[in-house]
Short mmCIF file of C-alpha atoms and ligand atoms in Angstrom, two decimals:
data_model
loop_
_atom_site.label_atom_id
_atom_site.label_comp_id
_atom_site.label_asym_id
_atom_site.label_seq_id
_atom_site.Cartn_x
_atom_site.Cartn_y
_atom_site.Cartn_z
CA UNK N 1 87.73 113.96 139.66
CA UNK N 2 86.14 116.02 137.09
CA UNK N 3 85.36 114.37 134.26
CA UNK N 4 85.47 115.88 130.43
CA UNK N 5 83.72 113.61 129.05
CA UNK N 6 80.12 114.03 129.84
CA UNK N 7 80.81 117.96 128.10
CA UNK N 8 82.11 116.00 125.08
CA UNK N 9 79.80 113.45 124.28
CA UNK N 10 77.02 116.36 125.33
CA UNK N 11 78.96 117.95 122.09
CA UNK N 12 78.53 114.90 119.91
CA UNK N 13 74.65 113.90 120.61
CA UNK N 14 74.43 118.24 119.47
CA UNK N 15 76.49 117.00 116.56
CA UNK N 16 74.89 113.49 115.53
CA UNK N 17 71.52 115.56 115.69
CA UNK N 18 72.49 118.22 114.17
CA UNK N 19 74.75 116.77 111.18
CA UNK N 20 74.51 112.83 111.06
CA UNK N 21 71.52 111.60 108.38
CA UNK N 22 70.00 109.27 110.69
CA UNK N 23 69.87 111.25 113.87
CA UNK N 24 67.93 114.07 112.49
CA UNK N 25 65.10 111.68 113.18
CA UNK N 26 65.64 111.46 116.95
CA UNK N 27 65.83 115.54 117.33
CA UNK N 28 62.63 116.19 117.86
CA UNK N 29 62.39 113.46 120.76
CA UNK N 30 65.32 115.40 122.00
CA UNK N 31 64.85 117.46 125.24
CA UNK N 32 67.07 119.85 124.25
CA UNK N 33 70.33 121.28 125.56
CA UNK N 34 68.49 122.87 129.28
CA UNK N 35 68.32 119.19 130.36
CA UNK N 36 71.45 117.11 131.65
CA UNK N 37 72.82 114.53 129.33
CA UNK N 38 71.85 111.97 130.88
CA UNK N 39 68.05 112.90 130.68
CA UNK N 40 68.73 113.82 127.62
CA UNK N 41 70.28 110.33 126.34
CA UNK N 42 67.42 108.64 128.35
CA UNK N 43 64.81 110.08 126.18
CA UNK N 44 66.05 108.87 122.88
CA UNK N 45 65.71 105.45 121.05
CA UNK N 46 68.21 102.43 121.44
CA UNK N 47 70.81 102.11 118.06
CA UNK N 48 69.81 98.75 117.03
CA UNK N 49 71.45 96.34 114.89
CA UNK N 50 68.62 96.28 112.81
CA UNK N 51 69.21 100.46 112.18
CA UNK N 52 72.79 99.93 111.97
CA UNK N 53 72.10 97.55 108.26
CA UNK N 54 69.34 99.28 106.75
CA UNK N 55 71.57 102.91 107.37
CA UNK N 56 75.02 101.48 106.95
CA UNK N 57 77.06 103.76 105.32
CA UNK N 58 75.19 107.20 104.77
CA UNK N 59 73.46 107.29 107.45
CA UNK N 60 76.09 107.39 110.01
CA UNK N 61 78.75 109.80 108.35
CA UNK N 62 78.74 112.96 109.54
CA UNK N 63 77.56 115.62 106.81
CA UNK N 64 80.90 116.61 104.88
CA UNK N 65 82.39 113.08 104.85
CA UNK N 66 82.05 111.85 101.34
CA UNK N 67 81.63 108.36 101.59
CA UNK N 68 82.68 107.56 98.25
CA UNK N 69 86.20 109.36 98.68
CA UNK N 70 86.85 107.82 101.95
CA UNK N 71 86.45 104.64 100.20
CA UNK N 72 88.71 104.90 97.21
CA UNK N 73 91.10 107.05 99.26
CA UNK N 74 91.44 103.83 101.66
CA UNK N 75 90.38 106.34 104.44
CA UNK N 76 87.89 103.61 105.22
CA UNK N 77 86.36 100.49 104.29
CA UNK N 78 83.65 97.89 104.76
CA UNK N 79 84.37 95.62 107.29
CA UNK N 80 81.69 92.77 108.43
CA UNK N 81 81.01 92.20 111.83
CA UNK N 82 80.99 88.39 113.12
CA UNK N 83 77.97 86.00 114.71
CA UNK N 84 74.45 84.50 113.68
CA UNK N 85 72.49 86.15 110.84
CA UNK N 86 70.91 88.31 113.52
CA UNK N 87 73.98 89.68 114.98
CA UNK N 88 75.88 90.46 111.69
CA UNK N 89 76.03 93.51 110.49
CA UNK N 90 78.35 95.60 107.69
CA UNK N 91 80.38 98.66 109.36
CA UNK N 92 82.42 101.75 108.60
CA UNK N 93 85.53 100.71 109.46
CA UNK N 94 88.38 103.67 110.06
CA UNK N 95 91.71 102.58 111.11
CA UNK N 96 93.19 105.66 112.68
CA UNK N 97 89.89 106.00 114.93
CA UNK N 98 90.70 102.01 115.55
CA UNK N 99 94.16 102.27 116.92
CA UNK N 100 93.37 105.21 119.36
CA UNK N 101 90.52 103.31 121.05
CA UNK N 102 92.91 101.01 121.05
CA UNK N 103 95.71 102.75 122.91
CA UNK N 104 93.57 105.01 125.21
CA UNK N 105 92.07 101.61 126.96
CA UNK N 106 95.52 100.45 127.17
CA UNK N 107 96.20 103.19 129.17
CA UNK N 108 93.87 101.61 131.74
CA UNK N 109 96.23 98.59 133.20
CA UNK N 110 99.79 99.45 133.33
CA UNK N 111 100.70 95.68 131.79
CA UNK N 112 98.99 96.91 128.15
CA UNK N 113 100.29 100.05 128.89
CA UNK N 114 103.53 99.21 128.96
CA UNK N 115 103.58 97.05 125.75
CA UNK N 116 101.16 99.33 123.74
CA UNK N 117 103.75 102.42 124.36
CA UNK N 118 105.85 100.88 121.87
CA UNK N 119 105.24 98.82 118.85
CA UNK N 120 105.20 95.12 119.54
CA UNK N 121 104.04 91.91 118.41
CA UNK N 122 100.78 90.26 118.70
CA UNK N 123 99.53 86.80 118.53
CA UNK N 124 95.69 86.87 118.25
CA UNK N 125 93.79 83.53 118.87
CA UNK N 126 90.01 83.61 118.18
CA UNK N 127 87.87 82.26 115.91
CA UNK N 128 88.96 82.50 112.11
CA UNK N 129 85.62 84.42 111.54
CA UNK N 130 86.07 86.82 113.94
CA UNK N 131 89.01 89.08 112.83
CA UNK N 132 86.89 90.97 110.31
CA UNK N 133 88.75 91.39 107.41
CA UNK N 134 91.88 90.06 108.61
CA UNK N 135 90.92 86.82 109.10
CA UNK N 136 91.74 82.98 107.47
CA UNK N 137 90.14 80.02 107.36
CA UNK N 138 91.89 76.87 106.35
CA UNK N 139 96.05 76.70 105.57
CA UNK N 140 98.24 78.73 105.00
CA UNK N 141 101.71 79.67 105.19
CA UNK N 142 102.43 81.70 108.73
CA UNK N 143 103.74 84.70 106.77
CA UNK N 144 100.35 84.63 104.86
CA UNK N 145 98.74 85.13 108.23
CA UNK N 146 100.88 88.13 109.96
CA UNK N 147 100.15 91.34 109.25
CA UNK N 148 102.04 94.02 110.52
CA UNK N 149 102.88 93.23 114.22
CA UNK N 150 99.90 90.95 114.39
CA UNK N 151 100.15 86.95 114.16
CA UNK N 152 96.65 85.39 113.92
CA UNK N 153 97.23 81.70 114.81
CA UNK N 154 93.75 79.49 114.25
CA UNK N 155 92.71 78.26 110.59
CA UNK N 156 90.03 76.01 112.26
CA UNK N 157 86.01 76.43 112.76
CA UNK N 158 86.06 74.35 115.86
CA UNK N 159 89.05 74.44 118.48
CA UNK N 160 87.82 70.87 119.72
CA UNK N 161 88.78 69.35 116.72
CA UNK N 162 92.92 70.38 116.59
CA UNK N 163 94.69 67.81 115.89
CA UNK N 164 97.94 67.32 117.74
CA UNK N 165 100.01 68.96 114.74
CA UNK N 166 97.52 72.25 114.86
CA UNK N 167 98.63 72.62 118.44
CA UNK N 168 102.12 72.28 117.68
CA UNK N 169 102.46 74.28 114.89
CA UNK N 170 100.95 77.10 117.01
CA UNK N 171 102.49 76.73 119.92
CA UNK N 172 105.50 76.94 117.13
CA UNK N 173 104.59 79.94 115.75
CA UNK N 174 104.17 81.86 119.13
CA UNK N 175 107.32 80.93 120.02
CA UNK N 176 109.00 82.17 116.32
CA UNK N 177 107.03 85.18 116.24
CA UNK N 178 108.20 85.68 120.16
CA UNK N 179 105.25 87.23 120.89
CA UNK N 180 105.13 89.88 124.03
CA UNK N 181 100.98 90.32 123.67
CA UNK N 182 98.31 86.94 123.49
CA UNK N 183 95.37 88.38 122.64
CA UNK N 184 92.69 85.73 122.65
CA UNK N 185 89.07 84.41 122.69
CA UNK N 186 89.55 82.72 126.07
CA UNK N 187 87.94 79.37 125.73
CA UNK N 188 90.47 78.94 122.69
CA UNK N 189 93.25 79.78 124.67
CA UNK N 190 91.77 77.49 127.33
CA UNK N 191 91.89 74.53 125.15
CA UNK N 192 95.39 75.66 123.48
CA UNK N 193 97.18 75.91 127.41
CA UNK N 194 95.46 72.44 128.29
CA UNK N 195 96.17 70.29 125.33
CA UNK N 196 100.24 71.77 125.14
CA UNK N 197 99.90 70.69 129.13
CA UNK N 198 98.98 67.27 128.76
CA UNK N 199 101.00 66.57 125.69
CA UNK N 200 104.11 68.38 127.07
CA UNK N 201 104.38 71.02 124.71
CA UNK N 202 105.99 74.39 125.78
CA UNK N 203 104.38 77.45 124.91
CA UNK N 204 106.46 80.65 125.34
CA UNK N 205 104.76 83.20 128.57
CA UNK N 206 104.04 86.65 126.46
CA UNK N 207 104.60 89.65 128.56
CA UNK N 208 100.65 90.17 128.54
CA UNK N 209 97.87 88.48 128.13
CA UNK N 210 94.49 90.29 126.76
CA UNK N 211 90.88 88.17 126.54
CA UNK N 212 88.26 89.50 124.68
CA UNK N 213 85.94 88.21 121.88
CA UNK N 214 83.58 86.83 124.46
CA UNK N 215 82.86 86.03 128.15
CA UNK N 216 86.01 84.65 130.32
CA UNK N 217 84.54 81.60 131.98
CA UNK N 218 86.02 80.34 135.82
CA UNK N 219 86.43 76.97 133.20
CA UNK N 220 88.65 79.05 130.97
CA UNK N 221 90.60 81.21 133.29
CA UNK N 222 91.45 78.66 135.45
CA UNK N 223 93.58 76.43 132.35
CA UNK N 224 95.36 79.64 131.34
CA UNK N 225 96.51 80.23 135.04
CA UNK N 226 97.92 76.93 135.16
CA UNK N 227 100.07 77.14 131.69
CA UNK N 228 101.11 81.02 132.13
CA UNK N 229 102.10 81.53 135.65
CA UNK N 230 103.32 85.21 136.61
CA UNK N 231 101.81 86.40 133.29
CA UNK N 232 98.77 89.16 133.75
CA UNK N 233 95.61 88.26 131.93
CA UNK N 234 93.59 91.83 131.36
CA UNK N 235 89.96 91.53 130.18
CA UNK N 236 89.06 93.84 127.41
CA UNK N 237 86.04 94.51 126.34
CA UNK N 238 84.59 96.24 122.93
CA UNK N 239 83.12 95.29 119.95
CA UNK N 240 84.14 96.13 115.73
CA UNK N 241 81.07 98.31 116.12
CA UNK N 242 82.29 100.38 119.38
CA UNK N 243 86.15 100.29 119.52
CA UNK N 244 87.63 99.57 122.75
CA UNK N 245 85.11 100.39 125.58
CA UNK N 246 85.96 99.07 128.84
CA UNK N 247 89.52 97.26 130.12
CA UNK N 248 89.37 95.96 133.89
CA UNK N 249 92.17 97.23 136.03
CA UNK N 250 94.92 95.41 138.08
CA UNK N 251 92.51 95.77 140.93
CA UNK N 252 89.62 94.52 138.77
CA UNK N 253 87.25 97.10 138.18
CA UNK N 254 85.90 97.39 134.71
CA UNK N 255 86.78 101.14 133.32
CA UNK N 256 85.24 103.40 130.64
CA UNK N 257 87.38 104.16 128.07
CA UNK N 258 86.34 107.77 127.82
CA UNK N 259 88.62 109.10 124.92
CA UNK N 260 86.59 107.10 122.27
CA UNK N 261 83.20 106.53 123.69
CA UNK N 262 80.80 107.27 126.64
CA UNK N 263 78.43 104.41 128.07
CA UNK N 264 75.09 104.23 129.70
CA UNK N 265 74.19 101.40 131.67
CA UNK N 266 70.26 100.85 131.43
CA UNK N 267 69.03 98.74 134.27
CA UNK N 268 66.70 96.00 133.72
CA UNK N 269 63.22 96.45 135.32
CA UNK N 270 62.12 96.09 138.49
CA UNK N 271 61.45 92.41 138.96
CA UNK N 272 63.38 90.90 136.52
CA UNK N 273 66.96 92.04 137.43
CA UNK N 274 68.24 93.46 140.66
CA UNK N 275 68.92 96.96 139.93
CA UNK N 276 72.43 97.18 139.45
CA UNK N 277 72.30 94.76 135.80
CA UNK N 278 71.39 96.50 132.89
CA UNK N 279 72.58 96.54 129.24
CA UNK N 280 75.46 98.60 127.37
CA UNK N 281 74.77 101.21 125.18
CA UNK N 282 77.63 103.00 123.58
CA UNK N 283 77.92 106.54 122.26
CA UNK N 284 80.98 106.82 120.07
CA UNK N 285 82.86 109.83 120.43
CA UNK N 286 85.19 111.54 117.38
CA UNK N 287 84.31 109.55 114.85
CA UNK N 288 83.27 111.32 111.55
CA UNK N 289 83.05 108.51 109.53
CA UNK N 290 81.13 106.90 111.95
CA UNK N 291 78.96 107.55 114.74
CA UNK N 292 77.26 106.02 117.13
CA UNK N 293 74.63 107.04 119.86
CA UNK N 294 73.26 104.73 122.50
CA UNK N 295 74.05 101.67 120.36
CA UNK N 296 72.82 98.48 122.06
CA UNK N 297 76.01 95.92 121.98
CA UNK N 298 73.36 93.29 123.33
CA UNK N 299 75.82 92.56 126.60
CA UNK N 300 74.83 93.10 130.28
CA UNK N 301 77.21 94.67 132.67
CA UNK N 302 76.94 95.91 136.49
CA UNK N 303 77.61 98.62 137.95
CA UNK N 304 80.66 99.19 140.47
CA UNK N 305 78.91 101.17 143.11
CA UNK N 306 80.84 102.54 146.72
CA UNK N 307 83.94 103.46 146.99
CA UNK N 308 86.31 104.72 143.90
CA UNK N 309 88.59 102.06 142.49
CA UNK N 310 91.63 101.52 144.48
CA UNK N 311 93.71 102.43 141.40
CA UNK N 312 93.10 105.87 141.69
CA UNK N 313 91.47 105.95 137.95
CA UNK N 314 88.29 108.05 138.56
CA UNK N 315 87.62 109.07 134.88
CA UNK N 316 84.15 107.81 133.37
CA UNK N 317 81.96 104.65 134.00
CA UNK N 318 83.08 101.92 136.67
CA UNK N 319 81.63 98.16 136.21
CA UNK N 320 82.36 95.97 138.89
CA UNK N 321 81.46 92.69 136.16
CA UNK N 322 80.77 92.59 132.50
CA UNK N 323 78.23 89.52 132.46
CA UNK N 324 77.56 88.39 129.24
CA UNK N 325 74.95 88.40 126.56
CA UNK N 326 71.73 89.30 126.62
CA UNK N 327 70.81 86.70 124.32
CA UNK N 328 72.51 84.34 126.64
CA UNK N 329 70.44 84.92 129.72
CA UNK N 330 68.32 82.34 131.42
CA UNK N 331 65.94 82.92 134.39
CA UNK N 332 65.01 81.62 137.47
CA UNK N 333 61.65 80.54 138.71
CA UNK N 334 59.91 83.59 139.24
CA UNK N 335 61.22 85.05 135.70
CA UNK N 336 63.98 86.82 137.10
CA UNK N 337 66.84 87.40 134.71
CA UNK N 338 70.39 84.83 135.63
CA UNK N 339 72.99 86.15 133.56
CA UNK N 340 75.75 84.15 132.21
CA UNK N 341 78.11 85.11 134.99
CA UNK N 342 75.98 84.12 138.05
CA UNK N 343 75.93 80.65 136.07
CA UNK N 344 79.68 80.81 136.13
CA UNK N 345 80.25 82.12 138.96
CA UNK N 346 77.87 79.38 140.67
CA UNK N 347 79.85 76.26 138.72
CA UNK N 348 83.13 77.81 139.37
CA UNK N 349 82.75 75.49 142.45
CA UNK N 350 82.79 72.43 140.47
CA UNK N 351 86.58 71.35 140.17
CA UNK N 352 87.66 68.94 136.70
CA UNK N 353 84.86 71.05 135.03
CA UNK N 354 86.22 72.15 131.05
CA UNK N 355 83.20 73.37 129.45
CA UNK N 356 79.47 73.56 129.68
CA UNK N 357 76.14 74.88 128.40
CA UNK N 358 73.13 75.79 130.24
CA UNK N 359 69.99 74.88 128.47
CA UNK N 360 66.60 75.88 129.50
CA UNK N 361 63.70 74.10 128.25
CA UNK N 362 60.82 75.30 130.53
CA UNK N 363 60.16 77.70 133.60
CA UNK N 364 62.09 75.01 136.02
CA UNK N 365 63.79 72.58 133.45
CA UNK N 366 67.16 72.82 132.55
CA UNK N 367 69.98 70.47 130.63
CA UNK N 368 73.73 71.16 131.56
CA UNK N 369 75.84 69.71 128.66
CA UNK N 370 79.45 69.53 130.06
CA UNK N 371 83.04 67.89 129.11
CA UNK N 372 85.61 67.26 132.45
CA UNK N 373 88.48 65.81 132.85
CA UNK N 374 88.90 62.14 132.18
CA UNK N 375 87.59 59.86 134.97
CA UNK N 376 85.52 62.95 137.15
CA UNK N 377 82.19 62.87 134.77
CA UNK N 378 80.48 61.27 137.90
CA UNK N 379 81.65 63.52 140.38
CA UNK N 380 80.96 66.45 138.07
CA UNK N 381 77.48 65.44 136.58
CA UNK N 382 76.51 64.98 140.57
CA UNK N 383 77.77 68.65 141.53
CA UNK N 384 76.79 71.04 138.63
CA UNK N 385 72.87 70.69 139.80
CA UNK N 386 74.06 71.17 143.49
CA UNK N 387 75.75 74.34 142.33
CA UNK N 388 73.28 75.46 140.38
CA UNK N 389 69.83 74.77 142.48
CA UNK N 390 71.25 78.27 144.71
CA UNK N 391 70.93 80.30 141.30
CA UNK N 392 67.50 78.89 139.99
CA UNK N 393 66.02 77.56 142.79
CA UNK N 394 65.69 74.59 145.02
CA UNK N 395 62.63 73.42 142.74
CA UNK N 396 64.04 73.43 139.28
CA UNK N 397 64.73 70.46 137.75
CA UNK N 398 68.07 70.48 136.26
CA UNK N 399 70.45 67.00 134.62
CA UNK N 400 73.40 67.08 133.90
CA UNK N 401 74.86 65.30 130.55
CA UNK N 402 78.44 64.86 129.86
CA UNK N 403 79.49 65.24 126.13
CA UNK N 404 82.49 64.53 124.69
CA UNK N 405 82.91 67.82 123.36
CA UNK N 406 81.33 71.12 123.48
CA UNK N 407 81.34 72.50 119.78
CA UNK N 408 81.01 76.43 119.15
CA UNK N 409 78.49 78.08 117.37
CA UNK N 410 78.78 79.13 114.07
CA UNK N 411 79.72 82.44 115.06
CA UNK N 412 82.50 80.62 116.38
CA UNK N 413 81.75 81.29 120.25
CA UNK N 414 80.78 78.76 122.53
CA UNK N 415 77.45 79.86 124.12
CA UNK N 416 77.68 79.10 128.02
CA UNK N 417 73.96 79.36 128.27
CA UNK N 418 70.72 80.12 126.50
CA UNK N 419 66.91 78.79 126.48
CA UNK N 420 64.92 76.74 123.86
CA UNK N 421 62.15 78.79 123.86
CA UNK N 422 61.60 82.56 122.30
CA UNK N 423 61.42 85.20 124.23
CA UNK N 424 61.31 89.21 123.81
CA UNK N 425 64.25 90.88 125.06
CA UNK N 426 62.75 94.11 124.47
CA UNK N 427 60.17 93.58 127.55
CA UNK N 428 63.03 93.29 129.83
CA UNK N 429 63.67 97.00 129.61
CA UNK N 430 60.94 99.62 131.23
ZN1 LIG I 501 90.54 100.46 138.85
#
């Protein structure tokens, strides 16, 4: 199918160049408008987290938005971003620009399409510090915590500590507030289905259910089959930078959102991926307030190569996987990059398991910290270094520990893996 949207975001790198304050840099690396946009993209710099908070606001506003005005007008605000002191950053938030990402990537599974065609209510379940502005931490009244046709449930910094009146209040609340969308961080919603499960609580089936936030574990998925049977979980992926980027399709193909951004994939090189992994970078499209060019969301992704989808959606980017962070990667022993979802995938053989993290100390050493189901830690500790000896390698040392409970960062996501030791990402990328 033709596609549109290579001609438009060809139109907004001429604009961001041409009338955006911090672009003007990046024109004269520019190859100029003979070349294809992908060359063209190629040759420029990586947005960087780092740009975004020594630039944020001016510097991404295209010329004739007054910042000022579109502040005190309420035509935008401030809004910070959530994670460690590296990952934070302050953005332009615009709410109209918001809610069509929003409802053009619905458009890409007919479940969200279905509810987002009308308004409806949503119950959002995530960490308290990631809802931007929207957010609350500690309690308060329900009605304190709705806005609109949003719910957001969780007052707590870690989901492992609920007590049994936390889960019943909110499986309370969804029911009250009968909500037809769950839109959750998925290891919350994990714990959530499991605990109401064992403690015979019933939580009312939404029409759909959306994950997003972070990286839908086998662990995760599997306890939110069990407690909402029939009801479709989409994945959604995006950021408060980006908007809505990609949604994966009822036949599970990841697909670009194309009426609010355009995405490159940039492979890792040779020798330390395989080709086909390689990082986001997002180019925001129609923005004014706001715009982005090849911003680095520090996530991997892969490719969907072959045939087209069998949905029929041709339009824009196809990812077979989105596989986590880049700051979550481990690597095998001959320094080959392991994302987080070829650990998953690997320990999605290991029944009774809850929750883990991968921790690598050294070249071949690693430490699996894991919870399981009462009376299978033995079982459990004995096959997670069986699983995992096919993704790093028959030599690498790895032990398995069982902990009671897995706690989240202070982000407020649970990191499935990571290393002990520094290293650059930068010189995983030619
Ligand atoms: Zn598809």
């Amino acid at each position: 199918m033709p596609d549109t949207s290579t001609a438009r975001c060809a139109n907004a790198l001429e604009e961001a160049l041409s009338s955006v304050p911090f672009y003007r840099r990046w024109r004269p690396i520019d190859p100029g408008p003979t070349r294809t946009l992908s060359e063209r993209l190629t040759a420029l710099p990586v947005l960087s987290k780092r740009d975004l908070r020594a630039h944020v606001p001016h510097g991404f506003a295209r010329d004739g938005c007054r910042i000022g005005d579109g502040f005190t007008s309420g035509m935008i605000e401030l809004v910070a971003t959530s994670g460690t002191a590296a990952e934070r950053v302050s953005i332009v938030w615009h709410q109209p620009w918001w809610d069509r990402s929003e409802r053009e990537a619905a458009r890409l599974h007919p479940a969200l399409d279905r509810v987002f065609a009308r308004p409806h209510r949503e119950a959002v379940l995530t960490s308290p510090v990631c809802a931007g502005n929207l957010c609350h931490v500690g309690r308060v009244p329900m009605e304190e915590r709705t806005v609109g046709g949003l719910l957001f449930l969780n007052q707590d910094l870690d989901p492992t500590t609920w007590d049994g009146a936390e889960v019943r209040r909110m499986a309370a609340e969804i029911d009250r507030f009968a909500a037809e969308v769950i839109e959750a961080d998925p290891a919350y919603l994990a714990i959530l289905a499991r605990r109401c499960r064992l403690e015979g609580i019933a939580l009312r089936p939404p029409e759909v259910i959306v994950l997003t936030y972070e990286f839908p574990s086998h662990v995760h998925l599997r306890q939110i089959a069990r407690s909402f049977p029939g009801v479709p979980v989409v994945s959604s992926y995006g950021s408060t930078e980006t908007g809505h980027v990609f949604t994966r399709c009822e036949e599970g193909v990841f697909h670009e959102n194309t009426a609010t951004c355009h995405v490159e994939v940039q492979p890792l090189r040779p020798g330390r991926g395989d080709g086909r992994l390689g990082r986001i970078l997002v180019t925001t499209l129609d923005n004014p307030w706001f715009t982005l060019v090849r911003f680095d969301v520090g996530d991997l992704a892969r490719r969907h190569d072959g045939a087209p989808c069998r949905c029929g959606r041709g339009r824009g980017l196809a990812l077979a996987a989105i596989e986590g962070r880049l700051h979550d990667l481990t690597f095998d022993g001959e320094g080959r990059a392991v994302s987080v979802k070829r650990v998953d995938d690997a320990l999605a053989t290991v029944a009774d398991l809850l929750g883990y993290r991968v921790e690598q100390s050294g070249p071949r050493r690693f430490l699996v910290r894991f919870s399981a189901e009462p009376g299978c830690d033995g079982a459990v500790a004995a096959a997670v270094p069986a699983a995992l000896a096919g993704v790093y390698g028959p030599d690498a040392e790895i032990e398995a520990r069982r902990e009671a409970a897995l706690a989240p960062e202070r982000s407020g996501k649970f990191r499935l893996a990571r290393t002990t030791f520094a290293w650059d990402p930068a010189e995983l990328f030619a």
